[in-house]
XYZ file of N, CA and C in Angstrom:
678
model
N 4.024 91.248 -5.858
C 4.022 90.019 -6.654
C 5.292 89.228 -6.375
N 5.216 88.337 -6.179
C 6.004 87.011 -6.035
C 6.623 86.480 -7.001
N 8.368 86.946 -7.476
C 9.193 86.777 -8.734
C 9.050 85.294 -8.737
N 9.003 84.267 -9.741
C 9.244 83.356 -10.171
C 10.738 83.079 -9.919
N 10.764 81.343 -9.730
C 11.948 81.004 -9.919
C 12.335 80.536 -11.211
N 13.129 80.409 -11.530
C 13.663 80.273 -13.036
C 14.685 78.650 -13.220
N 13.940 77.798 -13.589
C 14.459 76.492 -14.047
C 15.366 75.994 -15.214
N 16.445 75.591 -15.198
C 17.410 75.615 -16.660
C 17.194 74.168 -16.581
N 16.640 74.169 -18.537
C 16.513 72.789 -18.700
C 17.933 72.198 -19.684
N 18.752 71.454 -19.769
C 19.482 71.608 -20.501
C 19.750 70.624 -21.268
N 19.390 70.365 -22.997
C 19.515 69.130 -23.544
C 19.356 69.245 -24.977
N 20.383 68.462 -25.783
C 20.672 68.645 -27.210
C 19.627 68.423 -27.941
N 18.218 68.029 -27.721
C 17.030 67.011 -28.388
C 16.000 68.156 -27.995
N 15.350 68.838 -28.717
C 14.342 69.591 -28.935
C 13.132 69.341 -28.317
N 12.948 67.902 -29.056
C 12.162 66.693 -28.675
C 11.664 66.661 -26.569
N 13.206 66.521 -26.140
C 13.246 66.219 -24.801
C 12.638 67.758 -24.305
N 13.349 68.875 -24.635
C 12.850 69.895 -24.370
C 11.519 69.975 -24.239
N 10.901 70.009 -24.850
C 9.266 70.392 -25.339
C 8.983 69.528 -24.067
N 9.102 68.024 -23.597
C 8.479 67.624 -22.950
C 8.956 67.913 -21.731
N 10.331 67.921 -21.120
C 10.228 68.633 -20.020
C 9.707 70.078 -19.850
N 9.178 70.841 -20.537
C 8.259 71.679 -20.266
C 6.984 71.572 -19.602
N 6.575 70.736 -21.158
C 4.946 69.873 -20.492
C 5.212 69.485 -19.018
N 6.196 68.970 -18.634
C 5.995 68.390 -17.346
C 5.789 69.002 -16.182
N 7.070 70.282 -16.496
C 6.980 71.240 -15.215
C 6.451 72.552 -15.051
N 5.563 72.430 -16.756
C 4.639 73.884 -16.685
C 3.764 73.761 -15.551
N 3.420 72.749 -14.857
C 2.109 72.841 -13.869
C 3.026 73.748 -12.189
N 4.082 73.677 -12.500
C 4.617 74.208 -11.423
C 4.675 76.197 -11.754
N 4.588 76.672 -12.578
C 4.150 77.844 -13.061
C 5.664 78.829 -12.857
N 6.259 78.259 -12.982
C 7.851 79.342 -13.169
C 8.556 79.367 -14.182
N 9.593 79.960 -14.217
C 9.935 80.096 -15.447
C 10.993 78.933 -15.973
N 10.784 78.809 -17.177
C 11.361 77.621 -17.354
C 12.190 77.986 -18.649
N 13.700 78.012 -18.573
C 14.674 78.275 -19.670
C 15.830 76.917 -20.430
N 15.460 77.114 -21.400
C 16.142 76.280 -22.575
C 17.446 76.589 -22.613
N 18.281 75.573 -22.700
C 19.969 75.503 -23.568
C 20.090 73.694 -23.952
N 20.246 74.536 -25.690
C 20.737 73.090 -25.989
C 21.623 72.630 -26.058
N 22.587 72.767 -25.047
C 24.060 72.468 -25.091
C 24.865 72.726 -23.778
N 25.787 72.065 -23.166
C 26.654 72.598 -22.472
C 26.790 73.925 -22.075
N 27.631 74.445 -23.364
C 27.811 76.068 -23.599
C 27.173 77.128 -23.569
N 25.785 76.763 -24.026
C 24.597 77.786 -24.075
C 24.202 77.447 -22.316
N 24.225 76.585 -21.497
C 23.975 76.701 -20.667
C 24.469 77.412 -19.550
N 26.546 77.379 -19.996
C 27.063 78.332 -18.604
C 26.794 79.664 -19.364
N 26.626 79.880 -20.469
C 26.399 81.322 -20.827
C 24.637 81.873 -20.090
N 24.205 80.904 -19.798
C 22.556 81.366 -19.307
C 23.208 81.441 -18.035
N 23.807 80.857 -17.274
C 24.083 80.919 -15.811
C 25.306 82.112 -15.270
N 25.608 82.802 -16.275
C 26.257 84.046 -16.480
C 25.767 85.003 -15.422
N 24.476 85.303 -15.928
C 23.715 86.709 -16.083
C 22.330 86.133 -15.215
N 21.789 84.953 -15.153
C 20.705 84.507 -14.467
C 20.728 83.657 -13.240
N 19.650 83.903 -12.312
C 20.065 82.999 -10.892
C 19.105 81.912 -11.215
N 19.402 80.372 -11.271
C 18.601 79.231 -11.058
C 18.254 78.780 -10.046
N 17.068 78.435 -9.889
C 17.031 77.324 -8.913
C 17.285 75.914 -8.557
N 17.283 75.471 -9.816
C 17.905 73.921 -10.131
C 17.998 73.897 -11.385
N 18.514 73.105 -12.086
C 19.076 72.456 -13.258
C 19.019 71.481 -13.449
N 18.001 70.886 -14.372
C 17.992 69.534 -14.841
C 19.139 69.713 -16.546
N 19.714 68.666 -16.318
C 21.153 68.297 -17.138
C 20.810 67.081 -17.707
N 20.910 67.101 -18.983
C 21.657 65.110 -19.866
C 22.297 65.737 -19.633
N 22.623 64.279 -19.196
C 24.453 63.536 -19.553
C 25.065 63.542 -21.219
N 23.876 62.643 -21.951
C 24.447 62.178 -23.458
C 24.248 63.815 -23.898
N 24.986 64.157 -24.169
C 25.498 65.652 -25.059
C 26.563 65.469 -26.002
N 26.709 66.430 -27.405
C 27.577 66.156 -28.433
C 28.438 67.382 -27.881
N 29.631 66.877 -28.067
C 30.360 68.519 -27.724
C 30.890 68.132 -26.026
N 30.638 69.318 -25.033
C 30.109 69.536 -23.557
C 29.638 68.217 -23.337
N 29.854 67.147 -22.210
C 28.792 66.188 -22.002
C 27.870 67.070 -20.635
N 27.515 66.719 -19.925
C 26.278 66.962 -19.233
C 27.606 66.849 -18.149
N 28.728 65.492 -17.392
C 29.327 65.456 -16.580
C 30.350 66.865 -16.643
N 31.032 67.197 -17.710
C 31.686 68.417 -17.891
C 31.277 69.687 -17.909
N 30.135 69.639 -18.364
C 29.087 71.138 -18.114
C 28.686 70.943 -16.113
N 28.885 70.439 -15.669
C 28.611 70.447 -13.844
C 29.702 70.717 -13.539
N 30.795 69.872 -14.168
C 32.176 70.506 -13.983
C 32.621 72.175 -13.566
N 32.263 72.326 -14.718
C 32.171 74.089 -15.221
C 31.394 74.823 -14.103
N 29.877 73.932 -13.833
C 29.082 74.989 -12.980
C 29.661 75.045 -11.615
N 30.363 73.903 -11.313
C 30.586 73.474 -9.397
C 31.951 74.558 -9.218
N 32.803 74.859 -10.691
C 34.005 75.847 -10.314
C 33.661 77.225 -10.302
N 32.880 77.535 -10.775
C 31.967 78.598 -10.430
C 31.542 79.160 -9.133
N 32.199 80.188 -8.505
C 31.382 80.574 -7.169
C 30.085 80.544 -7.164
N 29.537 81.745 -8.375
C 27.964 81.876 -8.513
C 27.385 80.931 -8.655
N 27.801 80.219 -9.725
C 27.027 78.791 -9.533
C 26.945 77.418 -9.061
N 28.371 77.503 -7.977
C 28.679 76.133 -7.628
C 27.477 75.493 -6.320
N 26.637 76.539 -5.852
C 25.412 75.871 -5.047
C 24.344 75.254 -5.290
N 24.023 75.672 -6.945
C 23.019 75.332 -7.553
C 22.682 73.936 -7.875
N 21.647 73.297 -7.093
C 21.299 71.944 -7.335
C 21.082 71.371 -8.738
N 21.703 70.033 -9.156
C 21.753 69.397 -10.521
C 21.070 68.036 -10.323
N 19.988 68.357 -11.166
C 19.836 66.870 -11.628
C 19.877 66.256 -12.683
N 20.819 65.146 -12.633
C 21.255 64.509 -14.172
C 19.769 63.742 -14.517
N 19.756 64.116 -16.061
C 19.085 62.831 -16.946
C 19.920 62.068 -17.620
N 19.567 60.761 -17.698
C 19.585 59.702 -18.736
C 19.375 59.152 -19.342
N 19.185 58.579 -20.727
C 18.579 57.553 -21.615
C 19.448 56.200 -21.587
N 20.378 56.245 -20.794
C 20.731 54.783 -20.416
C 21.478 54.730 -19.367
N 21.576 53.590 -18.755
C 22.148 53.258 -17.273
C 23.073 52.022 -17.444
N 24.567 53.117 -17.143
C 25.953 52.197 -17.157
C 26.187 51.113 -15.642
N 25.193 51.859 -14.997
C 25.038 50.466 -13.806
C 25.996 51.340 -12.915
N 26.401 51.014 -11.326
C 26.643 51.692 -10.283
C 28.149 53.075 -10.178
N 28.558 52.430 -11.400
C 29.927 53.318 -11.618
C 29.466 54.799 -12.296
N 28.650 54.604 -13.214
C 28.088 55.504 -13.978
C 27.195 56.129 -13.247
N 26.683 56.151 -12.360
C 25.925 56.510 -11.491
C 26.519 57.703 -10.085
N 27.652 56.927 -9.674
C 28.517 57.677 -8.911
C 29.453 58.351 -9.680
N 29.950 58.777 -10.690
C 30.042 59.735 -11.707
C 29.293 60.933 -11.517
N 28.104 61.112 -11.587
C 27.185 61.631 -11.740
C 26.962 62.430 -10.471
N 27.182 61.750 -9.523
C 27.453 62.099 -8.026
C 28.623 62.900 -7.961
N 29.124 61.998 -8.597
C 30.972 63.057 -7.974
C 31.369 64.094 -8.411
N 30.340 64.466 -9.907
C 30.061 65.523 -10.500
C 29.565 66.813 -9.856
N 28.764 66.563 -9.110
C 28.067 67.126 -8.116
C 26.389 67.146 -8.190
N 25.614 66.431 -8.839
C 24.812 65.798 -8.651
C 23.819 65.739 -7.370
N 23.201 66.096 -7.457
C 21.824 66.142 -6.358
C 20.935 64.777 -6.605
N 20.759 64.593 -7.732
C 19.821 63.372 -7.963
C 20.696 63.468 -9.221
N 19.698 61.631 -9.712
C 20.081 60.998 -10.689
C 19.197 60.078 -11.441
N 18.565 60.968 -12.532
C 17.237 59.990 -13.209
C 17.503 59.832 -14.458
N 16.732 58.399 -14.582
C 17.346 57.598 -16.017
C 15.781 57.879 -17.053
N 15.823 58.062 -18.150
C 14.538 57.934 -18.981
C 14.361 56.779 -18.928
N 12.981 56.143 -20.071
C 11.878 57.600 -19.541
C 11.427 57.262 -18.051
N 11.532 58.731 -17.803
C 11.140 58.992 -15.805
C 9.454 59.259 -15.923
N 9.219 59.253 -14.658
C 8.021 59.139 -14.418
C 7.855 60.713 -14.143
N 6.800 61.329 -14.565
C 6.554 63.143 -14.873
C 5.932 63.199 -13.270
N 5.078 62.628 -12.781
C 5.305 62.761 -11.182
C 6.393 63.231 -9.981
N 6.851 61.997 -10.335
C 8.398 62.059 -9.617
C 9.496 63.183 -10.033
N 9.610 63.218 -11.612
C 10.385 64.511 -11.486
C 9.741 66.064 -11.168
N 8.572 66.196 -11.718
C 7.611 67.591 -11.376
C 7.963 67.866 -9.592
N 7.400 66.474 -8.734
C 8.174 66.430 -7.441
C 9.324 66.710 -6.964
N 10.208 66.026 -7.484
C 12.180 66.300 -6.630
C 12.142 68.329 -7.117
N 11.670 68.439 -8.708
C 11.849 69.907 -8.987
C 11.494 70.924 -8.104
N 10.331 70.423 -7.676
C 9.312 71.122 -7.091
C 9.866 71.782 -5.563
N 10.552 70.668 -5.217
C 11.139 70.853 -3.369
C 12.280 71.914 -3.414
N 12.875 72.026 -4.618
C 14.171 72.983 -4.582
C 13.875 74.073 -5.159
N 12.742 73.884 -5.892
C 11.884 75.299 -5.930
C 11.525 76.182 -4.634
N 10.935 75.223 -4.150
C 10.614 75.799 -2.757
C 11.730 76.467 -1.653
N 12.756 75.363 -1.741
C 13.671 75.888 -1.029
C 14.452 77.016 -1.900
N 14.670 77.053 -2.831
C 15.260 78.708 -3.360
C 14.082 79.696 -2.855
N 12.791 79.634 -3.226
C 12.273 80.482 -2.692
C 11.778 81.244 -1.291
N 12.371 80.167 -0.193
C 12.424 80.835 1.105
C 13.500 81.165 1.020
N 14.669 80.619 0.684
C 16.165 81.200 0.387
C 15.929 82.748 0.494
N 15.123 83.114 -0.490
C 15.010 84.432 -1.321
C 14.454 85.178 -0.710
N 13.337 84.938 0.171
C 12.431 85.457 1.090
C 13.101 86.176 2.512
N 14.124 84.560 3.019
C 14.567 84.696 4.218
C 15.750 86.372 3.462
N 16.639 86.097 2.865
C 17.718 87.101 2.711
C 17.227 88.383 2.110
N 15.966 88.109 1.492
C 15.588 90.028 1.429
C 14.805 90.385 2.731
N 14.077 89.400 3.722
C 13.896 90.330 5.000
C 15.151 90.566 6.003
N 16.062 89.769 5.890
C 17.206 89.830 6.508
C 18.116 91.287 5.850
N 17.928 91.313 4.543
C 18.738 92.932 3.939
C 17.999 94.010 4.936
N 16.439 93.969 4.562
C 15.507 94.775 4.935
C 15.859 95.192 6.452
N 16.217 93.789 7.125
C 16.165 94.049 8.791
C 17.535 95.025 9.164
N 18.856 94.747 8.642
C 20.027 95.209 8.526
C 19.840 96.776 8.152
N 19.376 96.752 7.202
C 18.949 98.407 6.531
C 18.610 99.242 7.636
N 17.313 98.554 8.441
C 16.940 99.293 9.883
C 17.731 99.391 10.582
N 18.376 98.283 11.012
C 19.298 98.011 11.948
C 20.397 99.537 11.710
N 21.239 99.251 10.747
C 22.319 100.194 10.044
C 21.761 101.300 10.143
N 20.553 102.091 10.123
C 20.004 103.523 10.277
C 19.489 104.092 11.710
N 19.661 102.667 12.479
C 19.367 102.925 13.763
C 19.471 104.417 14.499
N 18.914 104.857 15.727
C 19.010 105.898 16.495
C 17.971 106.897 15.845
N 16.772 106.331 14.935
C 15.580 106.812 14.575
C 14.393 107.109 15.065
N 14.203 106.771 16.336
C 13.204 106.679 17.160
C 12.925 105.336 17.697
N 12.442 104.996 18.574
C 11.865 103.955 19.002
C 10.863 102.917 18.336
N 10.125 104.277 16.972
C 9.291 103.291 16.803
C 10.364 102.258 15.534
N 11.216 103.133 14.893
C 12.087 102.294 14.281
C 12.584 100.898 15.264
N 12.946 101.113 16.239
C 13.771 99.871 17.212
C 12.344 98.949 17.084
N 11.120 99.560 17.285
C 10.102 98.194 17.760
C 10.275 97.600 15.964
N 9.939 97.974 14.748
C 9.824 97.500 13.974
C 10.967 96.653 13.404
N 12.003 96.910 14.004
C 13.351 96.007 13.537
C 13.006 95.040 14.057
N 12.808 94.658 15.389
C 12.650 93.701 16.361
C 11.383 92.888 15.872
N 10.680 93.528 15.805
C 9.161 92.784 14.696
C 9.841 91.886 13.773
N 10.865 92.404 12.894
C 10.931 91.932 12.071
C 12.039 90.658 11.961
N 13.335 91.176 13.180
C 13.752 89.782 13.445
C 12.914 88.652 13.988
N 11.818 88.578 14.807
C 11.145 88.087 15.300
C 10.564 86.898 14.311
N 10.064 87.701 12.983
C 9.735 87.169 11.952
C 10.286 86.501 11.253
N 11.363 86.955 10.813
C 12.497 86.189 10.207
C 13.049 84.878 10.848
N 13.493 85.303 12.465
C 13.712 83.945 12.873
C 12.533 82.695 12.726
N 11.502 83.229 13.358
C 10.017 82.263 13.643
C 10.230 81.716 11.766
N 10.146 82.237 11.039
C 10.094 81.673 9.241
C 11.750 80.713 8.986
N 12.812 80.688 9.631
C 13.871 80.068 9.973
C 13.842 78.962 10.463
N 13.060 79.246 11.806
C 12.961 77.965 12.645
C 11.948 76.755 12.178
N 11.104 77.471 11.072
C 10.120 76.374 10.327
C 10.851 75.569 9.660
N 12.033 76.115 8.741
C 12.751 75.715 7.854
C 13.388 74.376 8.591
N 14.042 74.906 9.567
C 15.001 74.087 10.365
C 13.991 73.055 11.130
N 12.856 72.973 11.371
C 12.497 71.799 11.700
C 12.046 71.124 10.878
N 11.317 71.457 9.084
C 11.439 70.496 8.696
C 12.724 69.709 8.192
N 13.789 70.524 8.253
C 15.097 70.005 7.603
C 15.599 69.005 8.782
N 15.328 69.215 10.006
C 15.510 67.908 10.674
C 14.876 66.825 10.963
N 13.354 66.847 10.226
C 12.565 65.933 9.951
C 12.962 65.335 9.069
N 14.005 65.903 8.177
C 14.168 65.241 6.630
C 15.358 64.079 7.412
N 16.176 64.643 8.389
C 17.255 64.128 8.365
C 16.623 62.662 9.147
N 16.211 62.783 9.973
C 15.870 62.086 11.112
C 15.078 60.810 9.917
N 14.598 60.783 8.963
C 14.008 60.044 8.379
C 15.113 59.302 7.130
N 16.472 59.921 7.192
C 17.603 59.798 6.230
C 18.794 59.018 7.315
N 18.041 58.924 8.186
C 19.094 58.452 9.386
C 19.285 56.997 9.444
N 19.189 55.878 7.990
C 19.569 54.951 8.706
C 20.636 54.600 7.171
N 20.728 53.113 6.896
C 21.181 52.809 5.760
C 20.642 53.105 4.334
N 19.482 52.547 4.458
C 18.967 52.317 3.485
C 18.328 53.683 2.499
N 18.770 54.920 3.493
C 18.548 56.105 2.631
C 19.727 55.995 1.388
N 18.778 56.402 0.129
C 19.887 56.592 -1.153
C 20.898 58.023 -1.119
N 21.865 58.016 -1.930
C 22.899 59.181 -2.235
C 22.316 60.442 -2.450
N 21.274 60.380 -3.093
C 20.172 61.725 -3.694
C 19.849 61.619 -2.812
N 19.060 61.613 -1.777
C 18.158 62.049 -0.466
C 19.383 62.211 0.048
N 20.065 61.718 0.825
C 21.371 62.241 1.518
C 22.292 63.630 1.182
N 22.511 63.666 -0.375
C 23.146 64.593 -0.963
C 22.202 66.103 -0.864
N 20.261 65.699 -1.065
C 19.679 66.900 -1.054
C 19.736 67.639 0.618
N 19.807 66.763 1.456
C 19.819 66.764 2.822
C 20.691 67.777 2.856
N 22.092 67.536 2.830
C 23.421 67.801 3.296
C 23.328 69.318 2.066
N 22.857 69.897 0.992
C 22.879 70.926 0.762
C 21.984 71.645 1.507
N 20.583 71.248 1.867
C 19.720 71.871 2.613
C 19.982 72.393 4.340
N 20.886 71.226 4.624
C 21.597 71.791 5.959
C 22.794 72.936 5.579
N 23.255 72.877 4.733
C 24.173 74.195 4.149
C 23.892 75.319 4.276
N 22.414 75.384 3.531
C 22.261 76.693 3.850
C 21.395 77.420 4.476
N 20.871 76.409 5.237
C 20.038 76.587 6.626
C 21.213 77.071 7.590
N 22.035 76.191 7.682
C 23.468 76.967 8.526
C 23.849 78.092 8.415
N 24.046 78.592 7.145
C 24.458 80.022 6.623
C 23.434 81.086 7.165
N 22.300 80.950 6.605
C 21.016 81.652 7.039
C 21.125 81.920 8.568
N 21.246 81.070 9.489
C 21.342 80.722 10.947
C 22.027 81.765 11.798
N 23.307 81.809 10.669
C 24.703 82.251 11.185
C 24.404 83.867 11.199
N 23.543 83.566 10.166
C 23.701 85.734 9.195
C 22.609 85.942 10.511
N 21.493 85.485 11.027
C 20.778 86.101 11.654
C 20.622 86.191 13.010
N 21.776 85.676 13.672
C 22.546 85.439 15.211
C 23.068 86.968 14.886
N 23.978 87.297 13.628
C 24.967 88.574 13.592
C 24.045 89.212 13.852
N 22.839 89.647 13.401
C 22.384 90.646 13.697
C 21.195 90.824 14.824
N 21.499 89.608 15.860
C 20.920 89.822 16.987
C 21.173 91.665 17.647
N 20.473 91.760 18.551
C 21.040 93.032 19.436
C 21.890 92.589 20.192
N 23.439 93.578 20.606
C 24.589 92.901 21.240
C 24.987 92.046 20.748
N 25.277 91.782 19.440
C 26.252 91.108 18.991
C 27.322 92.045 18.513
N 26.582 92.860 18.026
C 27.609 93.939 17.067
C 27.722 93.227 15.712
N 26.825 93.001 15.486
C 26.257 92.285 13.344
C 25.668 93.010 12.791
N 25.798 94.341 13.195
C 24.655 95.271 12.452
C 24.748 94.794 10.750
N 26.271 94.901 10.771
C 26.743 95.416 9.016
C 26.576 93.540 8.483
N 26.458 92.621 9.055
C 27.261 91.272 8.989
C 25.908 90.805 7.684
N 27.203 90.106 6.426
C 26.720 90.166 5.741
C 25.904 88.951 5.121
N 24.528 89.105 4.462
C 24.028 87.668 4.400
C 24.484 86.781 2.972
N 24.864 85.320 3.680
C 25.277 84.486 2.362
C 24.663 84.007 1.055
N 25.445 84.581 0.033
C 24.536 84.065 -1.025
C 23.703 82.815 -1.147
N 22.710 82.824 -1.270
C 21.512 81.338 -1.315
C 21.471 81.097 -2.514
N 22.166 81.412 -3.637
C 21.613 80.192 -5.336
C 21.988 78.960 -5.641
């Protein structure tokens, strides 16, 4: 069975809650509540996200200071954010939000399409994340027990085989993304999701060159993806 990814919704209004549920129950993962700043780095403690939808307007914690918190965070400083809003301070307030560390940036009320969508893509990408680095443990494990027989050597090799070929999918659509982000008129959010998605397509890249044969990567270790 195929673990769910786990979505942090985070917002002082009950109200808002309930409906970002409705929105992204059709995506079928798990979807966790904090109504606050605080309750939120305490969920990101102990749990791995895949993205984080954040307000800004918060009493206490604002939404810009709770990203604060998450981006100084090793564990959690990879984790994609997308801010909400119920109002728009116009281009300053906006790049705020960005400099926060910000992946996207949506103002209410949003259209349940469009956000179920942007959610949806970083869903996806945590979950090959997750895929690629437990066959990559798996392959290492063989690798590291090596001098088992042959039929062990063919099945390692099977399995880099696999791993790369599921890599190289990744990496061509991520240069489809770029190649289509390649002129001006691409926005900060498409650019910003880009430039994390080449992150850790790179990382991934890197971990599974180490453990080519003749490199000497048996042990080489793979980078955290959250």
């Amino acid at each position: 069975m195929v673990q769910k990814a786990k979505i942090l919704l985070v917002d002082d209004r009950p109200e808002n809650l309930l409906a970002l549920e409705a929105i992204l129950s059709a995506l079928d993962q798990t979807l966790v509540r904090a109504s606050s700043g605080e309750e939120a780095l305490k969920a990101l403690l102990t749990d791995d996200f895949a993205v984080i939808l954040l307000d800004v307007q918060m009493p206490g914690m604002d939404g810009f200071e709770t990203a604060a918190h998450i981006k100084r965070r090793e564990r959690t400083r990879d984790i994609p954010i997308i801010f909400l809003t119920a109002i728009n301070h116009g281009p300053h307030h906006t790049f705020r939000g960005y400099a926060a560390g910000a992946v996207d940036y949506i103002s209410k009320p949003f259209d349940p399409w469009v956000l179920r969508a942007k959610v949806s893509v970083f869903v996806e990408l945590y979950m090959k994340n997750c895929q690629l680095r437990e066959q990559a443990a798996l392959l290492r494990l063989q690798l590291e027990g090596g001098g088992k027989g042959e039929v062990a050597g063919k099945e390692s090799a099977g399995l880099l085989a696999e791993l790369s070929a599921r890599l190289a999918a990744v990496e061509e659509q991520a240069e489809a993304l770029s190649k289509q982000l390649d002129d001006d008129s691409a926005d900060a959010a498409a650019v910003a999701t880009a430039a994390h998605l080449e992150r850790k397509l790179t990382g991934l890249r890197r971990a599974l060159d180490a453990l080519e044969p003749g490199t000497g990567g048996s042990g080489a270790s793979v980078p955290s993806q959250n």
